[in-house]
Amino acid sequence: QSALTQPPSVSGSPGQSVTISCTGTSSDVGSYNRVSWYQQPPGTAPKLMIYEVSNRPSGVPDRFSGSKSGNTASLTISGLQAEDEADYYCSSYTSSSTPVVFGGGTKLTVL
Amino acid sequence: QVQLQESGPGLVKPSQTLSLTCTVSGGSISSGGYYWSWIRQHPGKGLEWIGYIYYSGSTYYNPSLKSRVTISVDTSKNQFSLKLSSVTAADTAVYYCARIVVVVAATIDYWGQGTLVTVSS
């Protein structure tokens, strides 16, 4: 069981927007703005898409955005494209026994 | 552009020790500012953080694996390594080496391509 809770799957049609949630606790997401999001297409390594809740690394399209409210962080992908189809993972800094915790991952299907 | 590359045996026998090395290029491990980490992903599953090391040699391990894990660094070769002892089939996974930004804890900005390690006799 992962420390952060994500929906197993989400889907959307090209051009639409989807939001993936990541729910933690007051020991991680709720207390620190240290939430990251990673994209993992099949058979590849994860790629950083969002850090510190809402910051995008250079080269990541502005269609990807992040936010946080309380113990839940969210990743929104607008203007869905076929190439966005992948697994998405959130992570957070935590004050618990491990400094890094991950979500269980969400499979995004572009219909 | 920083690149990380895992290397090591793809097949390990049960009860033996899994050993992997990560070679870093495009940046120096000794420059500081980063934790050098190992993360694994069981087939079809999510990510599991194993542990990390700072260039000074300070380490931090996942408590669930701590008794079996050793991470070391060789700054002269710009490499860091993972040893996981007494492996079982449950340790079969893709192992990634990665770089964590210290000032933005939990942000992994670079990943290796990953290497599949299978534990089987």
mmCIF file with all atom_site columns, N, CA, C and O in Angstrom, chain B residues 6 14 19 21 30 46 54 57 59 67 87 93 109 114 121:
data_model
loop_
_atom_site.group_PDB
_atom_site.id
_atom_site.type_symbol
_atom_site.label_atom_id
_atom_site.label_alt_id
_atom_site.label_comp_id
_atom_site.label_asym_id
_atom_site.label_entity_id
_atom_site.label_seq_id
_atom_site.pdbx_PDB_ins_code
_atom_site.Cartn_x
_atom_site.Cartn_y
_atom_site.Cartn_z
_atom_site.occupancy
_atom_site.B_iso_or_equiv
_atom_site.pdbx_formal_charge
_atom_site.auth_seq_id
_atom_site.auth_comp_id
_atom_site.auth_asym_id
_atom_site.auth_atom_id
_atom_site.pdbx_PDB_model_num
ATOM 1  N N  . GLU B 1 6   ? 22.716 2.761   -15.028 1.00 0.00 ? 6   GLU B N  1
ATOM 2  C CA . GLU B 1 6   ? 22.871 1.608   -14.139 1.00 0.00 ? 6   GLU B CA 1
ATOM 3  C C  . GLU B 1 6   ? 23.621 0.473   -14.854 1.00 0.00 ? 6   GLU B C  1
ATOM 4  O O  . GLU B 1 6   ? 23.491 0.309   -16.075 1.00 0.00 ? 6   GLU B O  1
ATOM 5  N N  . PRO B 1 14  ? 18.600 -16.568 -5.489  1.00 0.00 ? 14  PRO B N  1
ATOM 6  C CA . PRO B 1 14  ? 18.056 -16.329 -4.138  1.00 0.00 ? 14  PRO B CA 1
ATOM 7  C C  . PRO B 1 14  ? 19.119 -16.510 -3.081  1.00 0.00 ? 14  PRO B C  1
ATOM 8  O O  . PRO B 1 14  ? 19.992 -17.379 -3.195  1.00 0.00 ? 14  PRO B O  1
ATOM 9  N N  . SER B 1 19  ? 24.068 -6.540  -6.675  1.00 0.00 ? 19  SER B N  1
ATOM 10 C CA . SER B 1 19  ? 25.011 -5.420  -6.724  1.00 0.00 ? 19  SER B CA 1
ATOM 11 C C  . SER B 1 19  ? 24.829 -4.641  -8.014  1.00 0.00 ? 19  SER B C  1
ATOM 12 O O  . SER B 1 19  ? 24.909 -5.216  -9.109  1.00 0.00 ? 19  SER B O  1
ATOM 13 N N  . THR B 1 21  ? 25.718 -0.678  -9.976  1.00 0.00 ? 21  THR B N  1
ATOM 14 C CA . THR B 1 21  ? 26.496 0.560   -9.976  1.00 0.00 ? 21  THR B CA 1
ATOM 15 C C  . THR B 1 21  ? 25.825 1.575   -10.877 1.00 0.00 ? 21  THR B C  1
ATOM 16 O O  . THR B 1 21  ? 25.271 1.206   -11.925 1.00 0.00 ? 21  THR B O  1
ATOM 17 N N  . SER B 1 30  ? 30.687 14.977  -6.568  1.00 0.00 ? 30  SER B N  1
ATOM 18 C CA . SER B 1 30  ? 31.362 15.706  -5.496  1.00 0.00 ? 30  SER B CA 1
ATOM 19 C C  . SER B 1 30  ? 30.960 17.168  -5.402  1.00 0.00 ? 30  SER B C  1
ATOM 20 O O  . SER B 1 30  ? 31.343 17.856  -4.453  1.00 0.00 ? 30  SER B O  1
ATOM 21 N N  . GLY B 1 46  ? 4.100  0.212   -8.494  1.00 0.00 ? 46  GLY B N  1
ATOM 22 C CA . GLY B 1 46  ? 4.565  1.580   -8.292  1.00 0.00 ? 46  GLY B CA 1
ATOM 23 C C  . GLY B 1 46  ? 6.023  1.651   -7.882  1.00 0.00 ? 46  GLY B C  1
ATOM 24 O O  . GLY B 1 46  ? 6.753  0.665   -7.906  1.00 0.00 ? 46  GLY B O  1
ATOM 25 N N  . TYR B 1 54  ? 24.839 10.939  0.123   1.00 0.00 ? 54  TYR B N  1
ATOM 26 C CA . TYR B 1 54  ? 25.412 12.242  -0.215  1.00 0.00 ? 54  TYR B CA 1
ATOM 27 C C  . TYR B 1 54  ? 26.873 12.014  -0.574  1.00 0.00 ? 54  TYR B C  1
ATOM 28 O O  . TYR B 1 54  ? 27.463 10.993  -0.188  1.00 0.00 ? 54  TYR B O  1
ATOM 29 N N  . GLY B 1 57  ? 29.279 10.705  1.896   1.00 0.00 ? 57  GLY B N  1
ATOM 30 C CA . GLY B 1 57  ? 29.136 9.346   2.389   1.00 0.00 ? 57  GLY B CA 1
ATOM 31 C C  . GLY B 1 57  ? 27.960 9.140   3.317   1.00 0.00 ? 57  GLY B C  1
ATOM 32 O O  . GLY B 1 57  ? 27.662 8.002   3.702   1.00 0.00 ? 57  GLY B O  1
ATOM 33 N N  . THR B 1 59  ? 24.373 8.436   4.495   1.00 0.00 ? 59  THR B N  1
ATOM 34 C CA . THR B 1 59  ? 23.351 7.618   3.845   1.00 0.00 ? 59  THR B CA 1
ATOM 35 C C  . THR B 1 59  ? 22.028 7.675   4.597   1.00 0.00 ? 59  THR B C  1
ATOM 36 O O  . THR B 1 59  ? 21.975 8.005   5.785   1.00 0.00 ? 59  THR B O  1
ATOM 37 N N  . SER B 1 67  ? 18.044 -3.270  6.853   1.00 0.00 ? 67  SER B N  1
ATOM 38 C CA . SER B 1 67  ? 18.909 -4.342  7.328   1.00 0.00 ? 67  SER B CA 1
ATOM 39 C C  . SER B 1 67  ? 19.651 -5.047  6.202   1.00 0.00 ? 67  SER B C  1
ATOM 40 O O  . SER B 1 67  ? 20.623 -5.775  6.447   1.00 0.00 ? 67  SER B O  1
ATOM 41 N N  . VAL B 1 87  ? 18.688 -11.739 -1.122  1.00 0.00 ? 87  VAL B N  1
ATOM 42 C CA . VAL B 1 87  ? 17.553 -11.433 -1.995  1.00 0.00 ? 87  VAL B CA 1
ATOM 43 C C  . VAL B 1 87  ? 16.617 -12.634 -2.139  1.00 0.00 ? 87  VAL B C  1
ATOM 44 O O  . VAL B 1 87  ? 17.023 -13.797 -2.012  1.00 0.00 ? 87  VAL B O  1
ATOM 45 N N  . ALA B 1 93  ? 12.740 -6.677  -9.697  1.00 0.00 ? 93  ALA B N  1
ATOM 46 C CA . ALA B 1 93  ? 12.214 -5.345  -9.989  1.00 0.00 ? 93  ALA B CA 1
ATOM 47 C C  . ALA B 1 93  ? 13.121 -4.643  -10.994 1.00 0.00 ? 93  ALA B C  1
ATOM 48 O O  . ALA B 1 93  ? 14.232 -5.096  -11.266 1.00 0.00 ? 93  ALA B O  1
ATOM 49 N N  . ASP B 1 109 ? 15.246 14.960  -10.193 1.00 0.00 ? 109 ASP B N  1
ATOM 50 C CA . ASP B 1 109 ? 15.286 15.656  -11.470 1.00 0.00 ? 109 ASP B CA 1
ATOM 51 C C  . ASP B 1 109 ? 15.901 14.828  -12.598 1.00 0.00 ? 109 ASP B C  1
ATOM 52 O O  . ASP B 1 109 ? 15.640 15.111  -13.775 1.00 0.00 ? 109 ASP B O  1
ATOM 53 N N  . GLY B 1 114 ? 17.056 2.600   -15.956 1.00 0.00 ? 114 GLY B N  1
ATOM 54 C CA . GLY B 1 114 ? 16.544 1.459   -15.207 1.00 0.00 ? 114 GLY B CA 1
ATOM 55 C C  . GLY B 1 114 ? 17.128 0.154   -15.707 1.00 0.00 ? 114 GLY B C  1
ATOM 56 O O  . GLY B 1 114 ? 17.438 0.002   -16.893 1.00 0.00 ? 114 GLY B O  1
ATOM 57 N N  . SER B 1 121 ? 16.627 -18.953 -9.323  1.00 0.00 ? 121 SER B N  1
ATOM 58 C CA . SER B 1 121 ? 17.679 -19.966 -9.335  1.00 0.00 ? 121 SER B CA 1
ATOM 59 C C  . SER B 1 121 ? 17.822 -20.586 -10.722 1.00 0.00 ? 121 SER B C  1
ATOM 60 O O  . SER B 1 121 ? 18.712 -21.386 -10.963 1.00 0.00 ? 121 SER B O  1
#
